[in-house]
């Protein structure tokens, strides 16, 4: 295998794996045994200084480059074994970015020139629009998705293009329109249901739990529910307790659903497309503060695997598992850690249900230390489940107890200072890593 | 209707003999509503019901064998034994369930009606399928009902909301729980016609149903039909039914739709006793079939959780869990 290293002016590089065989790799036994399931875009180093976050000003620095042409047909193949991580590191460069090793025959050129830059909400829109173009059964329903263009502009322009029935402005009745989406899915459509804020979907819990999750089973497999339920959640900027909820912790027990969380424009578009194409009901968690992240994504069509985690930064000393907004706090902390001589491996778990225990396990087996950084509350969150899963499956490989940094078990206060203290901040992450690595 | 009545009576027998368990809700007395509406529908029209759904399934065309097997929890049941009494589904006959929580099926019915409209207006297909949603008087105090009345009227969906008002929600009288007990009045409040009909007379129900279905097929929107009916048995087989007044029960028993129609058929030489008796044989045969059917095996446990079993995720060994042979045997740790 050849490695092509591309150095930008800011000492970032992307490795592109060129390999003789391409498309069967994904499903070959070899392909599946890939030590690092490297996925996703290069958006890891994108956001900085999120503790003083101003979403309007946030732009991923130009150092964020993407590998060339990723094609969904030729999916993703990572370099074999941990050699990839070694070869990708030069000294202790602090500007390491996520890389997606791409098996391509034709493209060997640099990353610049291909791809287009956009914001995360535009990436979601692009993904949604492409899927609506591709399949006329895909439709959108939710509050203010049509004429208003979506309260976070994810559905902007779609009603003009596809009409008022395909992009349906619903009245304010989450339970009813979620159930309506489910009934439509049972009878042949593929609705994308938007919760204006994920918290509002608490009103649709009945439909999500009983019908969305369970109906395929209770009907003996007769009816499929290919819905996508999406919306922004998470702690924003002084939005108050009710608009700052993390519904992934409430929904995770529902059997029959999949949950994914996007964090970069690249994986946002990829996950949106994958979720729409999936025959399973998928809940796609977006984050209020990440909609304005900017990244260059490929022009070619691609999808991200719903069940896989994303390697953000390979490392040796400790595994940090995170998702959504906390990814950026972790990468912020990683800069400090690298300066202090640590080498953290950062994985964006992306798939909140089910967990990608392969990527996670391989990482644990390498580093023997795990830190989970999440935005859910301490009690019963994704971190709690992940801690249990790691302890159950990889107990022998751990040199230290699994540590989980979560938000405080507190309704998110309005005051800025208090709000800052409810979520995990980079300084806490640094302290935790130092503790674990002693 | 006779099939429904015999079937339900047989269910009671089988329950007390320990062939089926859990919550079983019987439809005795309300057959006119089911037959009156569903016999007007085509195969591609949809029906959504509640936990009192055996007869709706039968009327829609699901075989008595499939329903009885489902109740016995056998593999040959319409839902492979995974649904039970309260979840009768049939994709073939467009029976969209069978829901355990009241009001839960109404949004699903609204969705099915939405698909019909979508097919016509977006996909430009020739589709005039209607959906009929059945539910009770208790449901009419539930938010989901009102939300769906609004949506259906707003988008002019081809749906008929049928209230089977049997005056009792387990032990709660409709008059004790509802500020304005006349449910049909709630239709016009949302901009759709509200009709009240004697639900003990199948021909009257059919008249009203014909109107409502034609309206929906023409694209004129939803209708709310309140059928005044009565259940002769308790709410479920676990209900001792001590609260209801004997006089009330006798009053409605005298209006039994089956006795009335049977009399009419025999008097007018449209059918004879022998033919009607034969229907009972169907039910006997269904029980035999269900008895002889096998129980679900261990391997069925994890089978229909996901339409795409990749949803179980990737295990520590790098394989998708669904590829693990233990998984298909139902013995893997999920």
XYZ file of C-alpha atoms in Angstrom:
772
model
C 0.000 0.000 0.000
C 1.095 3.469 -0.725
C 0.603 6.460 1.449
C 0.336 9.842 -0.029
C 0.982 12.590 2.423
C -0.167 16.064 1.713
C 1.193 18.855 3.765
C -0.618 22.129 3.978
C 0.984 25.269 5.237
C -0.254 24.496 8.703
C 1.341 21.064 8.902
C -1.832 19.183 8.491
C -1.815 16.202 6.347
C -4.082 13.668 5.011
C -3.143 10.178 4.136
C -4.762 8.713 1.173
C -4.499 5.049 0.904
C -4.213 3.817 -2.600
C -5.065 0.249 -2.959
C -5.488 -2.104 -5.846
C -8.908 -3.369 -4.924
C -11.668 -1.014 -4.172
C -15.331 -1.737 -3.907
C -15.433 -5.206 -2.398
C -13.201 -4.115 0.426
C -15.974 -2.763 2.526
C -17.595 -6.127 2.850
C -14.573 -8.324 2.655
C -13.368 -10.034 5.819
C -10.221 -8.010 5.469
C -12.077 -4.795 5.084
C -14.061 -5.534 8.166
C -11.049 -6.298 10.255
C -9.669 -2.893 9.804
C -8.156 -1.847 13.017
C -9.117 1.740 12.742
C -12.442 2.260 11.135
C -11.556 5.597 9.925
C -14.403 7.574 8.764
C -15.741 10.929 8.366
C -14.433 14.236 7.453
C -11.580 16.271 8.554
C -13.656 18.539 10.648
C -12.093 17.539 13.903
C -9.940 20.521 14.374
C -12.638 22.763 13.127
C -14.145 24.575 16.033
C -12.040 26.264 18.618
C -12.637 27.845 21.936
C -16.131 26.651 22.401
C -16.357 27.799 25.953
C -16.756 31.305 24.678
C -18.746 30.090 21.827
C -20.334 32.446 19.393
C -22.021 30.353 16.781
C -22.267 33.195 14.323
C -18.547 33.732 14.302
C -17.550 30.138 14.230
C -15.799 29.087 11.117
C -13.579 26.116 10.764
C -10.046 27.287 10.103
C -8.680 26.817 6.652
C -6.413 24.094 7.918
C -9.340 21.789 7.721
C -8.779 19.885 4.558
C -10.424 16.882 3.248
C -9.096 13.967 1.361
C -9.934 13.871 -2.267
C -13.017 12.457 -3.849
C -14.819 10.099 -1.612
C -17.320 8.020 -3.404
C -20.113 6.195 -1.722
C -19.666 3.291 -4.073
C -16.056 2.936 -3.176
C -16.792 3.542 0.467
C -14.081 3.794 3.002
C -11.172 1.607 3.759
C -8.764 2.373 6.506
C -5.156 1.475 6.558
C -4.465 -1.837 8.153
C -3.689 -2.104 11.820
C -2.264 0.543 14.016
C 0.369 1.339 11.423
C -2.017 3.872 10.076
C -1.997 5.866 13.245
C 1.771 5.700 13.486
C 2.346 6.681 9.937
C -0.069 9.518 10.226
C 1.742 11.133 13.050
C 4.776 13.259 12.672
C 6.351 13.742 16.016
C 3.694 15.098 18.294
C 2.163 17.448 15.831
C -0.667 19.198 17.497
C -2.506 19.857 14.310
C -3.520 16.297 13.600
C -6.880 16.101 12.015
C -9.261 13.326 11.368
C -8.598 11.507 8.254
C -10.635 9.250 6.120
C -8.381 6.881 4.331
C -9.927 6.502 0.976
C -9.362 3.695 -1.424
C -9.266 5.272 -4.810
C -7.613 4.152 -7.944
C -7.880 7.227 -10.019
C -7.479 10.158 -7.679
C -4.109 10.901 -6.328
C -4.299 14.648 -6.435
C -4.320 16.992 -3.525
C -7.384 17.858 -1.530
C -7.645 21.414 -2.697
C -9.658 22.068 -5.820
C -12.355 19.484 -5.285
C -15.217 19.821 -2.879
C -17.219 22.809 -1.763
C -17.377 24.665 1.491
C -20.560 25.018 3.447
C -22.069 25.331 6.874
C -23.436 22.364 8.782
C -27.074 23.309 8.348
C -26.451 23.675 4.611
C -24.858 20.243 4.568
C -27.979 18.808 6.194
C -30.089 20.594 3.639
C -27.962 19.324 0.797
C -28.265 15.769 2.017
C -31.989 16.102 2.445
C -32.459 17.706 -0.943
C -30.390 15.059 -2.689
C -32.467 12.311 -1.126
C -35.711 14.069 -2.012
C -34.518 14.374 -5.602
C -33.547 10.762 -5.643
C -36.761 9.301 -4.223
C -40.153 10.987 -4.547
C -41.410 9.139 -1.486
C -39.128 11.145 0.787
C -41.035 13.977 2.390
C -40.553 16.349 5.299
C -42.994 17.257 8.019
C -42.650 19.505 10.983
C -43.350 22.932 12.356
C -42.223 25.803 10.138
C -40.294 23.563 7.788
C -42.038 24.848 4.699
C -42.622 28.520 4.146
C -40.383 29.559 7.022
C -37.576 27.333 5.795
C -37.033 25.676 9.141
C -36.147 27.466 12.346
C -32.515 26.529 11.776
C -32.821 26.842 8.020
C -32.238 23.164 7.357
C -35.238 23.003 5.036
C -34.734 26.387 3.436
C -35.946 26.559 -0.143
C -37.266 23.002 -0.152
C -40.938 23.951 -0.071
C -40.480 26.167 -3.096
C -38.840 23.334 -4.938
C -40.931 20.378 -3.840
C -44.272 21.878 -2.889
C -46.296 22.290 0.254
C -47.307 18.661 0.563
C -43.816 17.242 0.300
C -42.495 19.787 2.759
C -45.417 19.943 5.126
C -45.954 22.770 7.581
C -47.738 21.069 10.446
C -49.746 22.616 13.229
C -48.206 22.445 16.678
C -49.058 18.871 17.607
C -45.933 16.765 17.952
C -47.717 13.610 19.005
C -50.100 13.765 16.078
C -47.650 14.669 13.347
C -45.051 12.196 14.528
C -47.750 9.533 14.501
C -48.846 10.766 11.108
C -45.308 10.348 9.843
C -45.270 6.840 11.211
C -48.574 5.968 9.587
C -47.297 7.411 6.318
C -44.136 5.342 6.623
C -46.178 2.208 7.188
C -48.068 2.865 3.980
C -45.126 3.572 1.718
C -43.702 7.039 2.280
C -40.348 7.939 3.816
C -40.978 10.934 6.054
C -38.321 13.047 7.686
C -39.949 14.389 10.814
C -38.455 17.514 12.293
C -38.738 18.415 15.931
C -38.149 22.136 16.105
C -36.210 21.402 19.240
C -35.596 17.841 20.312
C -37.176 18.670 23.632
C -40.530 19.106 21.923
C -40.416 15.481 20.953
C -41.133 14.618 24.559
C -44.686 15.277 23.498
C -44.301 12.638 20.841
C -42.754 10.058 23.143
C -45.799 7.829 22.936
C -45.574 7.608 19.182
C -41.791 7.303 19.132
C -41.674 4.568 21.693
C -44.726 2.516 20.899
C -45.172 2.933 17.201
C -41.857 4.034 15.797
C -39.728 1.629 17.752
C -41.950 -1.300 18.382
C -44.397 -1.526 15.536
C -42.163 -3.470 13.199
C -41.876 -6.131 15.854
C -45.459 -6.252 17.070
C -46.672 -6.545 13.500
C -44.451 -9.579 13.070
C -42.236 -7.767 10.590
C -45.084 -6.803 8.275
C -44.737 -3.052 8.472
C -41.513 -1.116 8.227
C -41.159 2.379 9.596
C -38.430 4.056 7.547
C -38.734 7.433 9.277
C -36.007 9.848 10.207
C -36.727 11.934 13.267
C -34.338 14.819 13.502
C -33.868 18.068 15.268
C -31.512 20.194 17.328
C -30.926 19.418 20.945
C -28.271 19.907 23.540
C -27.260 22.841 25.681
C -27.212 26.039 23.700
C -26.414 29.554 24.670
C -28.640 30.474 27.597
C -31.732 28.910 26.104
C -33.105 27.837 29.463
C -33.768 24.418 30.900
C -36.521 23.189 28.607
C -34.776 24.095 25.369
C -31.501 22.576 26.498
C -32.398 18.936 26.843
C -30.499 15.851 25.774
C -33.130 13.483 24.535
C -30.704 10.810 23.511
C -30.647 9.622 27.099
C -34.416 9.278 27.220
C -34.789 7.532 23.896
C -31.894 5.130 24.159
C -33.867 2.317 25.751
C -36.509 2.172 23.067
C -36.016 -1.083 21.199
C -36.107 -0.911 17.451
C -34.692 2.533 16.846
C -31.233 3.696 15.892
C -29.758 6.922 17.142
C -26.964 8.894 15.526
C -25.457 12.256 16.348
C -23.767 14.430 13.757
C -20.957 16.797 14.571
C -19.388 18.054 11.354
C -20.830 19.172 8.030
C -19.321 16.078 6.472
C -20.914 13.565 8.783
C -24.106 15.614 9.012
C -24.771 15.202 5.316
C -23.565 11.632 5.277
C -25.666 10.584 8.235
C -28.736 12.397 6.959
C -28.544 10.513 3.687
C -27.846 7.195 5.358
C -30.700 7.709 7.795
C -33.163 8.453 5.018
C -32.073 5.390 3.074
C -32.245 3.126 6.078
C -35.272 0.895 6.489
C -35.035 1.324 10.253
C -36.393 4.299 12.157
C -33.432 6.566 12.840
C -33.240 9.498 15.221
C -30.671 12.018 14.065
C -29.488 14.330 16.818
C -28.180 17.679 15.744
C -26.840 20.335 18.093
C -28.061 23.909 18.355
C -24.556 25.308 18.559
C -23.034 23.418 15.671
C -25.212 24.586 12.803
C -22.748 27.212 11.657
C -19.655 25.057 11.490
C -17.965 25.438 8.148
C -16.175 22.689 6.307
C -15.305 21.667 2.796
C -17.130 18.530 1.761
C -16.819 16.446 -1.394
C -18.811 17.261 -4.480
C -19.374 13.585 -5.102
C -22.165 11.734 -3.415
C -21.286 9.913 -0.219
C -22.974 8.457 2.800
C -21.711 7.719 6.272
C -22.317 4.376 7.898
C -24.960 4.664 10.603
C -23.405 2.098 12.901
C -19.810 3.256 12.832
C -17.779 5.567 14.990
C -15.385 8.172 13.622
C -11.706 8.308 14.460
C -11.018 11.974 15.032
C -7.452 11.822 16.289
C -5.470 8.622 16.646
C -3.325 8.404 19.763
C -1.604 6.090 22.182
C -2.123 7.135 25.754
C -5.821 7.334 26.354
C -9.097 6.844 24.527
C -11.499 9.738 24.693
C -15.009 8.885 23.535
C -17.338 11.714 22.751
C -20.024 12.909 20.386
C -21.715 16.037 19.067
C -20.675 19.304 20.613
C -18.417 17.785 23.222
C -16.152 16.650 20.403
C -15.018 20.228 20.095
C -14.401 20.649 23.795
C -12.363 17.466 23.642
C -10.304 18.678 20.697
C -9.738 21.934 22.485
C -8.502 19.986 25.486
C -6.434 17.779 23.188
C -4.386 20.782 22.111
C -3.502 21.508 25.710
C -2.823 17.860 26.370
C -0.496 17.495 23.423
C 1.442 20.526 24.630
C 1.787 18.767 27.938
C 3.089 15.661 26.238
C 0.030 13.461 26.172
C -1.209 11.632 23.127
C -4.971 11.209 23.343
C -6.960 9.136 20.892
C -10.243 10.861 20.201
C -13.205 8.972 18.813
C -16.505 10.548 17.909
C -18.847 7.663 18.603
C -21.484 9.083 16.256
C -23.702 6.042 16.606
C -25.371 6.467 19.989
C -27.422 3.352 19.576
C -25.970 0.868 18.780
C -22.417 1.553 19.923
C -19.608 0.703 17.532
C -17.858 -1.645 19.923
C -15.322 -2.584 17.298
C -13.739 0.829 16.888
C -14.139 1.545 20.562
C -12.770 -1.854 21.565
C -9.720 -1.622 19.367
C -8.951 1.721 20.862
C -9.338 0.458 24.417
C -7.115 -2.487 23.659
C -4.458 -0.074 22.483
C -4.559 2.625 25.124
C -6.030 0.793 28.168
C -7.579 3.978 29.478
C -10.959 5.423 28.689
C -12.475 8.800 29.254
C -16.012 9.474 28.101
C -16.981 13.088 27.577
C -20.657 13.674 26.973
C -23.288 16.326 27.295
C -25.965 14.065 28.781
C -26.684 14.233 32.452
C -24.713 12.074 34.833
C -27.676 9.810 35.479
C -28.798 7.452 32.782
C -27.127 9.151 29.845
C -25.319 7.769 26.865
C -22.115 7.869 28.897
C -23.635 5.696 31.563
C -24.573 3.049 28.985
C -21.229 3.324 27.278
C -19.376 2.905 30.570
C -21.361 -0.258 31.229
C -20.733 -1.585 27.732
C -16.982 -0.971 27.956
C -16.691 -2.491 31.396
C -18.640 -5.528 30.272
C -16.768 -6.132 27.066
C -13.257 -4.832 27.639
C -12.700 -5.114 31.361
C -9.494 -7.087 30.944
C -7.916 -4.401 28.827
C -8.409 -1.530 31.245
C -5.586 -0.200 33.376
C -7.798 2.326 35.077
C -11.517 2.664 35.773
C -13.578 4.115 32.971
C -14.147 7.780 33.724
C -17.178 9.563 32.434
C -17.512 13.329 32.352
C -21.141 14.342 31.975
C -23.268 17.366 32.560
C -24.510 17.996 36.058
C -27.838 16.465 37.044
C -29.344 19.902 36.986
C -31.932 21.642 34.840
C -29.816 23.885 32.647
C -29.851 27.309 34.246
C -30.338 30.468 32.268
C -27.410 32.436 33.737
C -24.336 32.169 31.556
C -21.938 31.350 34.351
C -24.170 28.651 35.781
C -24.782 27.206 32.350
C -21.051 26.985 31.751
C -20.668 24.987 34.928
C -23.352 22.470 34.021
C -21.556 21.201 30.930
C -18.091 19.735 30.694
C -15.400 22.276 29.880
C -12.000 21.619 28.283
C -10.125 22.302 31.500
C -12.000 19.483 33.224
C -11.130 17.167 30.378
C -7.450 17.996 30.717
C -7.561 17.348 34.459
C -9.346 14.058 33.943
C -6.808 12.850 31.426
C -3.944 13.790 33.709
C -5.631 11.883 36.490
C -6.223 8.801 34.411
C -2.752 8.768 32.961
C -0.961 8.884 36.286
C -71.242 -10.251 12.168
C -72.039 -13.827 13.081
C -68.443 -14.766 12.451
C -67.397 -11.978 14.781
C -69.817 -13.009 17.496
C -68.920 -16.705 17.337
C -65.265 -15.854 17.243
C -65.450 -13.658 20.312
C -67.470 -16.235 22.225
C -64.885 -18.833 21.348
C -62.135 -16.491 22.547
C -63.781 -16.304 25.944
C -63.944 -20.086 26.117
C -60.332 -20.489 25.078
C -59.190 -17.858 27.550
C -60.818 -19.626 30.455
C -59.258 -22.850 29.243
C -55.826 -21.275 29.384
C -55.124 -21.141 25.670
C -54.612 -17.387 25.612
C -53.463 -14.905 28.201
C -53.111 -11.256 28.973
C -55.649 -8.636 28.110
C -58.374 -9.775 25.740
C -61.096 -7.313 24.805
C -64.206 -8.695 23.157
C -66.426 -6.995 20.691
C -69.785 -8.655 21.404
C -72.620 -6.281 20.633
C -70.704 -3.828 18.477
C -70.569 -5.934 15.314
C -72.831 -3.601 13.361
C -70.239 -0.859 13.391
C -67.442 -3.023 12.110
C -69.488 -4.674 9.418
C -71.310 -1.501 8.485
C -68.120 0.333 7.669
C -65.522 -2.225 6.705
C -67.651 -4.153 4.263
C -67.802 -1.013 2.129
C -64.025 -0.837 1.842
C -61.731 -2.283 -0.788
C -58.624 -4.263 -0.031
C -56.373 -1.262 -0.470
C -58.324 0.897 1.975
C -56.880 0.952 5.473
C -58.409 0.255 8.842
C -56.966 1.311 12.170
C -58.441 0.061 15.387
C -57.795 -0.223 19.093
C -57.239 -3.145 21.418
C -60.773 -4.304 20.658
C -59.676 -5.301 17.211
C -60.418 -8.967 16.558
C -63.595 -8.319 14.628
C -62.170 -5.362 12.714
C -59.432 -7.674 11.505
C -61.924 -10.355 10.563
C -64.140 -7.880 8.737
C -61.170 -6.529 6.822
C -60.387 -9.998 5.547
C -57.827 -11.464 7.895
C -58.645 -15.153 8.221
C -60.086 -16.481 11.435
C -57.207 -18.970 11.567
C -54.608 -16.212 11.500
C -56.354 -14.237 14.226
C -56.933 -17.248 16.464
C -53.324 -18.386 16.055
C -52.147 -14.930 16.961
C -54.236 -15.069 20.110
C -52.747 -18.442 20.965
C -49.308 -16.953 20.398
C -48.376 -19.292 17.607
C -46.032 -18.778 14.682
C -48.895 -18.925 12.205
C -50.597 -15.934 13.749
C -50.967 -12.822 11.634
C -48.130 -11.207 13.571
C -46.141 -14.407 14.121
C -47.332 -14.492 17.701
C -45.476 -11.299 18.501
C -48.434 -8.956 18.717
C -51.216 -10.684 20.553
C -54.819 -9.734 21.075
C -54.248 -6.002 20.975
C -52.017 -5.872 17.903
C -53.715 -7.380 14.899
C -51.797 -6.262 11.855
C -52.078 -7.372 8.280
C -50.126 -5.795 5.482
C -52.000 -7.812 2.894
C -55.387 -6.607 4.049
C -54.205 -3.153 5.107
C -55.186 -3.693 8.699
C -52.891 -1.170 10.324
C -53.421 -2.415 13.880
C -54.402 -3.023 16.798
C -53.024 -0.479 19.362
C -52.840 -0.941 23.075
C -52.962 2.687 24.220
C -56.113 4.505 23.353
C -55.816 7.236 20.795
C -52.468 5.917 19.643
C -53.790 4.622 16.377
C -55.556 7.796 15.315
C -52.384 9.606 14.218
C -51.301 6.462 12.399
C -54.618 6.439 10.565
C -54.103 10.103 9.729
C -50.736 9.154 8.282
C -52.248 6.448 6.112
C -54.771 8.960 4.818
C -51.924 11.394 4.212
C -50.169 8.791 2.080
C -53.298 8.418 0.010
C -53.424 12.146 -0.638
C -49.678 12.239 -1.287
C -49.929 9.445 -3.821
C -52.609 11.320 -5.652
C -51.132 14.796 -5.576
C -47.371 14.300 -5.501
C -46.817 10.929 -7.094
C -49.708 11.512 -9.513
C -51.038 8.020 -8.989
C -54.655 7.070 -9.317
C -55.355 6.609 -5.653
C -58.598 7.099 -3.804
C -57.882 4.897 -0.811
C -59.611 5.886 2.362
C -58.741 5.118 5.950
C -61.227 4.312 8.680
C -60.140 4.866 12.268
C -62.153 3.152 14.988
C -61.930 4.189 18.606
C -64.129 4.575 21.661
C -65.847 7.197 23.726
C -63.006 7.347 26.226
C -60.590 8.280 23.479
C -62.639 11.330 22.674
C -61.255 13.069 25.727
C -57.701 12.443 24.623
C -55.479 15.089 23.025
C -54.411 12.925 20.121
C -58.017 12.759 18.945
C -58.382 16.504 18.737
C -54.969 17.022 17.165
C -55.908 14.588 14.435
C -59.344 16.072 13.834
C -57.598 19.360 13.192
C -54.977 17.876 10.887
C -57.468 15.806 8.922
C -59.803 18.712 8.336
C -56.947 21.077 7.573
C -55.401 18.902 4.884
C -58.752 17.432 3.772
C -57.538 13.905 4.318
C -59.578 10.899 3.127
C -60.301 9.555 6.574
C -63.380 8.623 8.540
C -63.250 8.873 12.308
C -65.638 6.327 13.774
C -66.456 6.631 17.447
C -67.795 3.405 18.886
C -69.576 5.011 21.784
C -70.459 2.123 24.055
C -70.925 4.529 26.974
C -68.262 2.897 29.150
C -64.479 3.205 29.399
C -63.803 0.200 31.622
C -65.724 1.435 34.645
C -65.947 5.091 33.745
C -69.254 6.155 32.353
C -69.049 8.459 29.371
C -71.397 10.878 31.123
C -69.083 11.121 34.143
C -65.985 11.862 32.129
C -67.101 14.160 29.360
C -68.217 17.745 29.672
C -70.349 17.554 26.505
C -71.254 13.912 25.910
C -72.451 14.427 22.337
C -69.315 13.498 20.489
C -70.636 14.070 16.968
C -70.790 17.772 17.801
C -67.030 17.936 17.932
C -66.765 17.426 14.178
C -68.201 20.787 13.078
C -65.978 22.515 15.626
C -63.058 21.423 13.440
C -64.782 21.996 10.137
C -65.985 18.487 9.289
C -69.460 16.973 9.367
C -70.386 15.186 12.586
C -73.003 12.446 12.342
C -74.743 10.426 15.014
C -76.099 6.997 14.106
C -77.699 4.042 15.844
C -74.766 1.674 16.057
C -76.976 -1.314 16.867
C -78.517 -1.321 13.380
C -76.118 -2.460 10.692
C -78.140 -1.080 7.805
C -78.336 2.381 9.288
C -74.607 2.334 9.946
C -73.994 1.268 6.381
C -76.039 4.190 5.036
C -73.999 6.689 6.960
C -70.775 4.895 6.135
C -71.541 4.988 2.444
C -71.900 8.750 2.580
C -68.749 9.235 4.561
C -66.650 6.934 2.389
C -67.898 8.513 -0.825
C -67.132 11.932 0.573
C -63.624 10.880 1.410
C -63.046 9.240 -1.952
C -64.186 12.382 -3.731
C -61.530 14.316 -1.845
C -63.970 16.305 0.248
C -62.257 15.458 3.469
C -62.941 13.724 6.764
C -66.136 12.856 8.605
C -66.745 12.169 12.266
C -69.313 9.447 12.860
C -70.549 8.665 16.341
C -72.103 5.215 16.590
C -74.217 4.610 19.631
C -73.449 1.030 20.516
C -72.935 -1.260 23.477
C -70.631 -4.061 24.538
C -72.454 -7.033 25.982
C -69.437 -8.302 27.851
C -67.087 -6.566 30.236
C -64.284 -4.297 29.077
C -61.961 -7.270 28.949
C -62.046 -10.848 30.123
C -60.569 -9.677 33.383
C -63.407 -7.259 34.008
C -66.164 -8.597 36.296
C -68.556 -6.064 34.792
C -70.382 -5.377 38.025
C -70.763 -1.679 37.632
C -73.175 -1.513 34.745
C -76.865 -1.536 35.355
C -78.709 -4.754 34.418
C -81.558 -2.749 32.949
C -79.193 -0.931 30.626
C -77.686 -4.216 29.486
C -81.121 -5.690 28.846
C -82.179 -2.650 26.865
C -79.303 -3.008 24.449
C -79.480 -6.795 24.341
C -82.978 -6.389 22.986
C -81.499 -4.329 20.157
C -78.908 -6.945 19.262
C -78.044 -6.370 15.641
C -77.528 -10.030 14.877
C -80.908 -11.140 16.113
C -82.556 -8.366 14.173
C -80.772 -8.977 10.898
C -81.050 -12.750 11.235
C -84.803 -12.423 11.610
C -84.928 -10.195 8.562
C -82.805 -12.536 6.440
C -84.784 -15.633 7.329
C -88.146 -13.954 6.918
C -87.175 -12.644 3.526
C -85.661 -15.974 2.504
C -82.243 -14.426 1.889
C -80.509 -17.071 3.981
C -81.463 -20.077 6.067
C -80.385 -21.294 9.476
C -78.156 -23.965 8.052
C -76.058 -21.503 6.107
C -75.668 -19.289 9.111
C -74.693 -22.229 11.323
C -71.874 -23.062 8.930
C -70.112 -19.881 9.938
C -69.555 -21.337 13.376
C -67.592 -24.136 11.735
C -65.063 -21.587 10.532
C -64.372 -20.683 14.112
C -64.059 -24.319 15.200
C -61.657 -24.920 12.380
C -59.656 -21.867 13.355
C -59.216 -23.226 16.878
C -58.075 -26.588 15.569
C -55.605 -24.876 13.289
C -54.270 -22.702 16.068
C -53.942 -25.651 18.429
C -51.980 -27.599 15.870
C -49.639 -24.714 15.052
C -46.175 -24.559 16.554
C -44.969 -22.123 19.169
C -42.342 -19.607 18.056
C -38.764 -20.814 18.378
C -35.893 -19.095 20.115
C -34.527 -17.853 16.833
C -37.576 -15.663 16.357
C -36.784 -13.558 19.396
C -34.488 -11.067 17.695
C -35.782 -11.347 14.182
C -38.163 -8.482 13.613
C -36.739 -5.877 15.962
C -35.217 -4.069 13.015
C -36.202 -4.148 9.377
C -32.495 -3.860 8.701
C -30.772 -5.995 11.346
C -27.572 -4.004 10.953
C -29.290 -1.795 13.492
C -28.039 -4.103 16.218
C -24.627 -2.704 15.528
C -21.068 -3.852 15.252
C -19.746 -6.204 17.878
C -16.275 -6.164 19.427
C -15.047 -8.630 16.844
C -15.766 -6.284 13.979
C -18.679 -8.223 12.600
C -22.191 -6.935 12.490
C -24.003 -8.642 15.355
C -26.702 -9.922 13.067
C -24.064 -11.984 11.262
C -23.198 -13.832 14.431
C -24.848 -17.281 14.295
C -25.740 -17.001 17.985
C -27.769 -13.989 17.041
C -29.947 -15.810 14.603
C -30.397 -18.510 17.205
C -31.652 -15.891 19.606
C -29.038 -16.712 22.226
C -26.700 -13.752 21.758
C -26.416 -10.935 24.231
C -28.006 -7.902 22.686
